[in-house]
């Protein structure tokens, strides 16, 4: 085996190992923290979510997105923006819930930043369902 082949295989192995180590570190931090959601009172997340569900669709999506971000911040997920915090959650929930949250967050961004974003109540309900699915997968409603 040439030196270059050995070096390339070694670099690939190192980068894979670093990715796995980083993911395990995030998971360890999340799982073994005392209680990520202890800063919320009993039933507080459920109450806030219920309030969101009573709002008109566009506002409900915006407020639900803010609620998800608040949950992430209070759970100790670090990042400069919500997108940064979401990226840190990738290994903490199943892939489907993670992708659904990203899709929902993109819709929220379109609602906020695009003037004439086509939107209806059925799509609003789907977006809200995706956000709630993420919170459930994250364990935010566990101690309710």
Short mmCIF file of N, CA and C in Angstrom, two decimals:
data_model
loop_
_atom_site.label_atom_id
_atom_site.label_comp_id
_atom_site.label_asym_id
_atom_site.label_seq_id
_atom_site.Cartn_x
_atom_site.Cartn_y
_atom_site.Cartn_z
N UNK A 1 0.85 -1.16 0.00
CA UNK A 1 0.00 0.00 0.00
C UNK A 1 0.90 1.23 0.00
N UNK A 2 0.53 2.19 -0.85
CA UNK A 2 1.35 3.39 -0.92
C UNK A 2 1.07 4.28 0.28
N UNK A 3 1.99 5.20 0.51
CA UNK A 3 1.84 6.13 1.63
C UNK A 3 0.57 6.97 1.48
N UNK A 4 0.28 7.41 0.24
CA UNK A 4 -0.92 8.24 0.00
C UNK A 4 -2.20 7.49 0.32
N UNK A 5 -2.31 6.22 -0.12
CA UNK A 5 -3.50 5.43 0.17
C UNK A 5 -3.68 5.27 1.67
N UNK A 6 -2.60 4.96 2.37
CA UNK A 6 -2.68 4.79 3.82
C UNK A 6 -3.12 6.10 4.49
N UNK A 7 -2.55 7.23 4.01
CA UNK A 7 -2.89 8.52 4.58
C UNK A 7 -4.36 8.85 4.35
N UNK A 8 -4.88 8.60 3.13
CA UNK A 8 -6.28 8.89 2.83
C UNK A 8 -7.22 8.02 3.67
N UNK A 9 -6.89 6.74 3.82
CA UNK A 9 -7.71 5.85 4.64
C UNK A 9 -7.68 6.31 6.09
N UNK A 10 -6.53 6.69 6.56
CA UNK A 10 -6.38 7.15 7.94
C UNK A 10 -7.17 8.44 8.17
N UNK A 11 -7.11 9.39 7.20
CA UNK A 11 -7.86 10.64 7.32
C UNK A 11 -9.36 10.38 7.36
N UNK A 12 -9.84 9.47 6.51
CA UNK A 12 -11.27 9.13 6.50
C UNK A 12 -11.68 8.53 7.82
N UNK A 13 -10.88 7.62 8.32
CA UNK A 13 -11.18 6.99 9.60
C UNK A 13 -11.19 8.00 10.72
N UNK A 14 -10.27 8.93 10.69
CA UNK A 14 -10.21 9.96 11.74
C UNK A 14 -11.43 10.86 11.70
N UNK A 15 -11.83 11.27 10.48
CA UNK A 15 -12.98 12.18 10.40
C UNK A 15 -14.27 11.47 10.82
N UNK A 16 -14.42 10.21 10.47
CA UNK A 16 -15.60 9.45 10.90
C UNK A 16 -15.58 9.31 12.42
N UNK A 17 -14.42 8.99 12.96
CA UNK A 17 -14.31 8.85 14.41
C UNK A 17 -14.66 10.16 15.11
N UNK A 18 -14.20 11.28 14.58
CA UNK A 18 -14.49 12.58 15.18
C UNK A 18 -15.99 12.90 15.12
N UNK A 19 -16.65 12.55 14.01
CA UNK A 19 -18.08 12.79 13.89
C UNK A 19 -18.84 11.95 14.91
N UNK A 20 -18.47 10.69 15.05
CA UNK A 20 -19.13 9.81 16.01
C UNK A 20 -18.88 10.32 17.43
N UNK A 21 -17.66 10.68 17.71
CA UNK A 21 -17.31 11.19 19.04
C UNK A 21 -18.11 12.45 19.36
N UNK A 22 -18.24 13.35 18.39
CA UNK A 22 -18.99 14.59 18.59
C UNK A 22 -20.46 14.28 18.87
N UNK A 23 -21.04 13.36 18.09
CA UNK A 23 -22.44 12.97 18.28
C UNK A 23 -22.68 12.33 19.63
N UNK A 24 -21.78 11.44 20.03
CA UNK A 24 -21.91 10.79 21.34
C UNK A 24 -21.76 11.82 22.45
N UNK A 25 -20.86 12.77 22.27
CA UNK A 25 -20.68 13.83 23.28
C UNK A 25 -21.95 14.65 23.45
N UNK A 26 -22.60 15.01 22.34
CA UNK A 26 -23.84 15.77 22.42
C UNK A 26 -24.93 14.94 23.10
N UNK A 27 -25.03 13.69 22.70
CA UNK A 27 -26.04 12.81 23.29
C UNK A 27 -25.79 12.65 24.78
N UNK A 28 -24.55 12.45 25.17
CA UNK A 28 -24.19 12.30 26.59
C UNK A 28 -24.58 13.56 27.36
N UNK A 29 -24.23 14.73 26.82
CA UNK A 29 -24.58 16.00 27.48
C UNK A 29 -26.08 16.11 27.67
N UNK A 30 -26.83 15.72 26.65
CA UNK A 30 -28.28 15.86 26.70
C UNK A 30 -28.91 14.86 27.66
N UNK A 31 -28.54 13.61 27.57
CA UNK A 31 -29.16 12.55 28.37
C UNK A 31 -28.82 12.68 29.84
N UNK A 32 -27.60 13.03 30.17
CA UNK A 32 -27.17 12.99 31.55
C UNK A 32 -27.26 14.32 32.28
N UNK A 33 -27.76 15.36 31.62
CA UNK A 33 -28.04 16.58 32.36
C UNK A 33 -29.18 16.25 33.31
N UNK A 34 -29.24 16.95 34.40
CA UNK A 34 -30.23 16.63 35.44
C UNK A 34 -31.64 16.54 34.86
N UNK A 35 -32.19 17.58 34.37
CA UNK A 35 -33.47 17.59 33.67
C UNK A 35 -33.47 18.83 32.79
N UNK A 36 -33.40 18.62 31.50
CA UNK A 36 -33.27 19.72 30.57
C UNK A 36 -34.45 20.68 30.63
N UNK A 37 -35.60 20.21 31.06
CA UNK A 37 -36.80 21.03 31.01
C UNK A 37 -37.26 21.47 32.39
N UNK A 38 -36.37 21.40 33.38
CA UNK A 38 -36.78 21.75 34.74
C UNK A 38 -37.05 23.25 34.89
N UNK A 39 -36.59 24.06 33.95
CA UNK A 39 -36.86 25.49 34.04
C UNK A 39 -38.31 25.83 33.68
N UNK A 40 -39.05 24.85 33.21
CA UNK A 40 -40.47 25.03 32.93
C UNK A 40 -41.26 24.48 34.11
N UNK A 41 -42.32 25.18 34.49
CA UNK A 41 -43.19 24.67 35.54
C UNK A 41 -44.00 23.49 35.03
N UNK A 42 -44.54 22.71 35.94
CA UNK A 42 -45.34 21.55 35.56
C UNK A 42 -46.51 22.00 34.69
N UNK A 43 -46.62 21.43 33.52
CA UNK A 43 -47.70 21.75 32.59
C UNK A 43 -47.49 23.02 31.79
N UNK A 44 -46.38 23.71 32.01
CA UNK A 44 -46.15 24.99 31.33
C UNK A 44 -46.00 24.84 29.82
N UNK A 45 -45.27 23.84 29.37
CA UNK A 45 -45.08 23.64 27.93
C UNK A 45 -46.42 23.29 27.29
N UNK A 46 -47.19 22.42 27.94
CA UNK A 46 -48.50 22.04 27.42
C UNK A 46 -49.41 23.26 27.33
N UNK A 47 -49.38 24.10 28.34
CA UNK A 47 -50.21 25.32 28.34
C UNK A 47 -49.79 26.26 27.21
N UNK A 48 -48.48 26.45 27.05
CA UNK A 48 -48.01 27.34 25.99
C UNK A 48 -48.40 26.78 24.62
N UNK A 49 -48.29 25.46 24.47
CA UNK A 49 -48.67 24.85 23.19
C UNK A 49 -50.17 25.02 22.94
N UNK A 50 -50.98 24.85 23.97
CA UNK A 50 -52.43 25.04 23.83
C UNK A 50 -52.75 26.46 23.40
N UNK A 51 -52.04 27.42 23.96
CA UNK A 51 -52.23 28.83 23.57
C UNK A 51 -51.91 29.02 22.09
N UNK A 52 -50.83 28.40 21.63
CA UNK A 52 -50.44 28.49 20.23
C UNK A 52 -51.55 27.96 19.33
N UNK A 53 -52.15 26.86 19.72
CA UNK A 53 -53.18 26.22 18.88
C UNK A 53 -54.45 27.06 18.75
N UNK A 54 -54.64 28.05 19.61
CA UNK A 54 -55.84 28.91 19.53
C UNK A 54 -55.62 30.12 18.63
N UNK A 55 -54.41 30.34 18.17
CA UNK A 55 -54.08 31.52 17.37
C UNK A 55 -54.45 31.31 15.90
N UNK A 56 -54.54 32.41 15.19
CA UNK A 56 -54.74 32.30 13.74
C UNK A 56 -53.50 31.63 13.15
N UNK A 57 -53.65 30.91 12.04
CA UNK A 57 -52.58 30.03 11.54
C UNK A 57 -51.19 30.64 11.38
N UNK A 58 -51.10 31.80 10.76
CA UNK A 58 -49.78 32.40 10.54
C UNK A 58 -49.10 32.71 11.87
N UNK A 59 -49.84 33.33 12.78
CA UNK A 59 -49.27 33.69 14.08
C UNK A 59 -48.95 32.42 14.88
N UNK A 60 -49.77 31.39 14.75
CA UNK A 60 -49.53 30.14 15.47
C UNK A 60 -48.18 29.54 15.07
N UNK A 61 -47.87 29.57 13.79
CA UNK A 61 -46.60 29.01 13.32
C UNK A 61 -45.43 29.83 13.86
N UNK A 62 -45.55 31.12 13.82
CA UNK A 62 -44.48 31.99 14.31
C UNK A 62 -44.27 31.76 15.81
N UNK A 63 -45.34 31.71 16.56
CA UNK A 63 -45.24 31.52 18.01
C UNK A 63 -44.77 30.11 18.37
N UNK A 64 -45.21 29.11 17.61
CA UNK A 64 -44.75 27.74 17.87
C UNK A 64 -43.25 27.63 17.63
N UNK A 65 -42.76 28.28 16.60
CA UNK A 65 -41.33 28.28 16.31
C UNK A 65 -40.56 28.94 17.45
N UNK A 66 -41.10 30.03 17.98
CA UNK A 66 -40.47 30.70 19.13
C UNK A 66 -40.50 29.80 20.36
N UNK A 67 -41.58 29.06 20.53
CA UNK A 67 -41.67 28.14 21.66
C UNK A 67 -40.61 27.04 21.55
N UNK A 68 -40.46 26.48 20.35
CA UNK A 68 -39.42 25.45 20.15
C UNK A 68 -38.05 26.04 20.50
N UNK A 69 -37.78 27.24 20.03
CA UNK A 69 -36.49 27.87 20.31
C UNK A 69 -36.31 28.10 21.81
N UNK A 70 -37.36 28.53 22.48
CA UNK A 70 -37.29 28.73 23.94
C UNK A 70 -36.99 27.42 24.65
N UNK A 71 -37.64 26.34 24.22
CA UNK A 71 -37.40 25.03 24.82
C UNK A 71 -35.94 24.64 24.63
N UNK A 72 -35.42 24.84 23.42
CA UNK A 72 -34.02 24.49 23.15
C UNK A 72 -33.07 25.30 24.03
N UNK A 73 -33.32 26.59 24.14
CA UNK A 73 -32.46 27.45 24.97
C UNK A 73 -32.50 27.01 26.43
N UNK A 74 -33.70 26.79 26.95
CA UNK A 74 -33.81 26.41 28.36
C UNK A 74 -33.28 25.02 28.63
N UNK A 75 -33.23 24.19 27.58
CA UNK A 75 -32.65 22.85 27.73
C UNK A 75 -31.13 22.90 27.67
N UNK A 76 -30.59 24.09 27.44
CA UNK A 76 -29.14 24.24 27.42
C UNK A 76 -28.51 23.98 26.07
N UNK A 77 -29.31 23.94 25.01
CA UNK A 77 -28.77 23.77 23.67
C UNK A 77 -28.20 25.11 23.24
N UNK A 78 -26.91 25.13 22.99
CA UNK A 78 -26.24 26.39 22.66
C UNK A 78 -26.27 26.67 21.17
N UNK A 79 -26.10 27.95 20.84
CA UNK A 79 -26.02 28.37 19.45
C UNK A 79 -26.37 29.84 19.33
N UNK A 80 -25.85 30.48 18.31
CA UNK A 80 -26.11 31.89 18.08
C UNK A 80 -27.52 32.13 17.56
N UNK A 81 -28.06 31.17 16.84
CA UNK A 81 -29.38 31.31 16.24
C UNK A 81 -30.16 30.01 16.46
N UNK A 82 -31.44 30.06 16.13
CA UNK A 82 -32.23 28.84 16.25
C UNK A 82 -31.68 27.77 15.32
N UNK A 83 -31.25 28.16 14.15
CA UNK A 83 -30.68 27.18 13.21
C UNK A 83 -29.47 26.48 13.83
N UNK A 84 -28.63 27.23 14.52
CA UNK A 84 -27.47 26.63 15.20
C UNK A 84 -27.93 25.63 16.26
N UNK A 85 -28.94 26.04 17.03
CA UNK A 85 -29.44 25.14 18.08
C UNK A 85 -30.07 23.89 17.47
N UNK A 86 -30.80 24.04 16.38
CA UNK A 86 -31.40 22.88 15.72
C UNK A 86 -30.31 21.91 15.23
N UNK A 87 -29.25 22.46 14.67
CA UNK A 87 -28.15 21.60 14.19
C UNK A 87 -27.58 20.76 15.32
N UNK A 88 -27.54 21.30 16.52
CA UNK A 88 -27.01 20.56 17.67
C UNK A 88 -27.96 19.47 18.15
N UNK A 89 -29.18 19.48 17.66
CA UNK A 89 -30.18 18.48 18.07
C UNK A 89 -30.25 17.30 17.11
N UNK A 90 -29.48 17.33 16.06
CA UNK A 90 -29.62 16.31 15.02
C UNK A 90 -29.51 14.90 15.56
N UNK A 91 -28.59 14.64 16.47
CA UNK A 91 -28.43 13.30 17.01
C UNK A 91 -29.31 13.01 18.21
N UNK A 92 -30.13 13.96 18.61
CA UNK A 92 -30.92 13.80 19.83
C UNK A 92 -32.33 13.28 19.56
N UNK A 93 -32.80 13.40 18.33
CA UNK A 93 -34.13 12.93 17.96
C UNK A 93 -34.02 12.09 16.70
N UNK A 94 -35.08 11.37 16.39
CA UNK A 94 -35.06 10.55 15.17
C UNK A 94 -34.99 11.46 13.94
N UNK A 95 -34.48 10.91 12.87
CA UNK A 95 -34.23 11.67 11.64
C UNK A 95 -35.52 12.32 11.11
N UNK A 96 -36.62 11.60 11.17
CA UNK A 96 -37.89 12.10 10.66
C UNK A 96 -38.34 13.36 11.42
N UNK A 97 -38.28 13.31 12.74
CA UNK A 97 -38.67 14.47 13.56
C UNK A 97 -37.74 15.65 13.32
N UNK A 98 -36.46 15.35 13.19
CA UNK A 98 -35.47 16.40 12.95
C UNK A 98 -35.74 17.11 11.62
N UNK A 99 -35.93 16.31 10.57
CA UNK A 99 -36.18 16.89 9.24
C UNK A 99 -37.51 17.65 9.22
N UNK A 100 -38.51 17.10 9.90
CA UNK A 100 -39.82 17.77 9.95
C UNK A 100 -39.69 19.15 10.61
N UNK A 101 -38.88 19.24 11.65
CA UNK A 101 -38.70 20.52 12.33
C UNK A 101 -38.01 21.51 11.41
N UNK A 102 -37.00 21.05 10.68
CA UNK A 102 -36.32 21.94 9.73
C UNK A 102 -37.31 22.45 8.69
N UNK A 103 -38.14 21.55 8.16
CA UNK A 103 -39.12 21.94 7.15
C UNK A 103 -40.09 22.98 7.73
N UNK A 104 -40.53 22.76 8.95
CA UNK A 104 -41.45 23.69 9.61
C UNK A 104 -40.77 25.05 9.84
N UNK A 105 -39.53 25.02 10.25
CA UNK A 105 -38.79 26.27 10.49
C UNK A 105 -38.62 27.05 9.18
N UNK A 106 -38.42 26.35 8.08
CA UNK A 106 -38.30 27.02 6.78
C UNK A 106 -39.61 27.71 6.41
N UNK A 107 -40.75 27.05 6.69
CA UNK A 107 -42.05 27.66 6.41
C UNK A 107 -42.20 28.92 7.25
N UNK A 108 -41.83 28.84 8.51
CA UNK A 108 -41.89 30.02 9.39
C UNK A 108 -41.07 31.16 8.80
N UNK A 109 -39.86 30.85 8.33
CA UNK A 109 -39.01 31.88 7.73
C UNK A 109 -39.66 32.49 6.50
N UNK A 110 -40.30 31.66 5.67
CA UNK A 110 -40.99 32.18 4.49
C UNK A 110 -42.13 33.11 4.89
N UNK A 111 -42.89 32.71 5.91
CA UNK A 111 -44.00 33.55 6.38
C UNK A 111 -43.51 34.91 6.87
N UNK A 112 -42.39 34.91 7.52
CA UNK A 112 -41.86 36.15 8.11
C UNK A 112 -41.16 37.02 7.06
N UNK A 113 -40.48 36.40 6.11
CA UNK A 113 -39.61 37.16 5.20
C UNK A 113 -40.16 37.36 3.80
N UNK A 114 -41.17 36.60 3.39
CA UNK A 114 -41.71 36.76 2.04
C UNK A 114 -43.08 37.42 2.13
N UNK A 115 -43.30 38.42 1.29
CA UNK A 115 -44.54 39.19 1.36
C UNK A 115 -45.77 38.36 1.00
N UNK A 116 -45.73 37.66 -0.11
CA UNK A 116 -46.93 36.99 -0.61
C UNK A 116 -46.76 35.47 -0.58
N UNK A 117 -46.55 34.95 0.61
CA UNK A 117 -46.36 33.50 0.75
C UNK A 117 -47.72 32.82 0.75
N UNK A 118 -47.94 31.94 -0.24
CA UNK A 118 -49.19 31.19 -0.31
C UNK A 118 -49.32 30.28 0.90
N UNK A 119 -50.52 30.28 1.50
CA UNK A 119 -50.64 29.61 2.78
C UNK A 119 -52.11 29.29 3.02
N UNK A 120 -52.39 28.11 3.60
CA UNK A 120 -53.76 27.79 3.97
C UNK A 120 -53.78 27.07 5.32
N UNK A 121 -54.98 26.90 5.85
CA UNK A 121 -55.11 26.34 7.20
C UNK A 121 -54.60 24.90 7.28
N UNK A 122 -54.82 24.12 6.23
CA UNK A 122 -54.36 22.73 6.24
C UNK A 122 -52.83 22.67 6.32
N UNK A 123 -52.15 23.51 5.56
CA UNK A 123 -50.69 23.50 5.62
C UNK A 123 -50.21 24.03 6.97
N UNK A 124 -50.94 24.96 7.57
CA UNK A 124 -50.58 25.47 8.89
C UNK A 124 -50.66 24.35 9.92
N UNK A 125 -51.71 23.56 9.86
CA UNK A 125 -51.86 22.44 10.80
C UNK A 125 -50.74 21.43 10.64
N UNK A 126 -50.32 21.19 9.41
CA UNK A 126 -49.21 20.26 9.17
C UNK A 126 -47.90 20.79 9.76
N UNK A 127 -47.66 22.08 9.58
CA UNK A 127 -46.44 22.70 10.12
C UNK A 127 -46.45 22.62 11.65
N UNK A 128 -47.58 22.93 12.25
CA UNK A 128 -47.69 22.86 13.71
C UNK A 128 -47.49 21.44 14.21
N UNK A 129 -48.03 20.47 13.48
CA UNK A 129 -47.86 19.06 13.85
C UNK A 129 -46.37 18.69 13.82
N UNK A 130 -45.65 19.16 12.82
CA UNK A 130 -44.21 18.87 12.71
C UNK A 130 -43.44 19.43 13.90
N UNK A 131 -43.80 20.65 14.31
CA UNK A 131 -43.12 21.27 15.45
C UNK A 131 -43.43 20.52 16.74
N UNK A 132 -44.68 20.13 16.91
CA UNK A 132 -45.04 19.39 18.12
C UNK A 132 -44.37 18.01 18.13
N UNK A 133 -44.31 17.38 16.97
CA UNK A 133 -43.63 16.08 16.85
C UNK A 133 -42.18 16.20 17.31
N UNK A 134 -41.53 17.28 16.93
CA UNK A 134 -40.15 17.52 17.33
C UNK A 134 -40.04 17.67 18.85
N UNK A 135 -40.93 18.48 19.43
CA UNK A 135 -40.91 18.67 20.88
C UNK A 135 -41.16 17.36 21.62
N UNK A 136 -42.07 16.56 21.11
CA UNK A 136 -42.35 15.24 21.74
C UNK A 136 -41.11 14.36 21.64
N UNK A 137 -40.50 14.30 20.44
CA UNK A 137 -39.30 13.49 20.25
C UNK A 137 -38.16 13.96 21.15
N UNK A 138 -38.09 15.24 21.37
CA UNK A 138 -37.06 15.82 22.22
C UNK A 138 -37.30 15.50 23.70
N UNK A 139 -38.55 15.20 24.03
CA UNK A 139 -38.88 14.86 25.43
C UNK A 139 -39.41 16.05 26.21
N UNK A 140 -39.80 17.10 25.53
CA UNK A 140 -40.23 18.32 26.21
C UNK A 140 -41.53 18.14 26.99
N UNK A 141 -42.38 17.22 26.56
CA UNK A 141 -43.66 17.02 27.26
C UNK A 141 -43.59 15.90 28.29
N UNK A 142 -42.43 15.30 28.46
CA UNK A 142 -42.26 14.13 29.31
C UNK A 142 -42.67 14.38 30.76
N UNK A 143 -42.30 15.50 31.32
CA UNK A 143 -42.57 15.77 32.74
C UNK A 143 -43.82 16.59 32.95
N UNK A 144 -44.70 16.53 32.03
CA UNK A 144 -45.93 17.33 32.12
C UNK A 144 -46.91 16.56 32.93
#
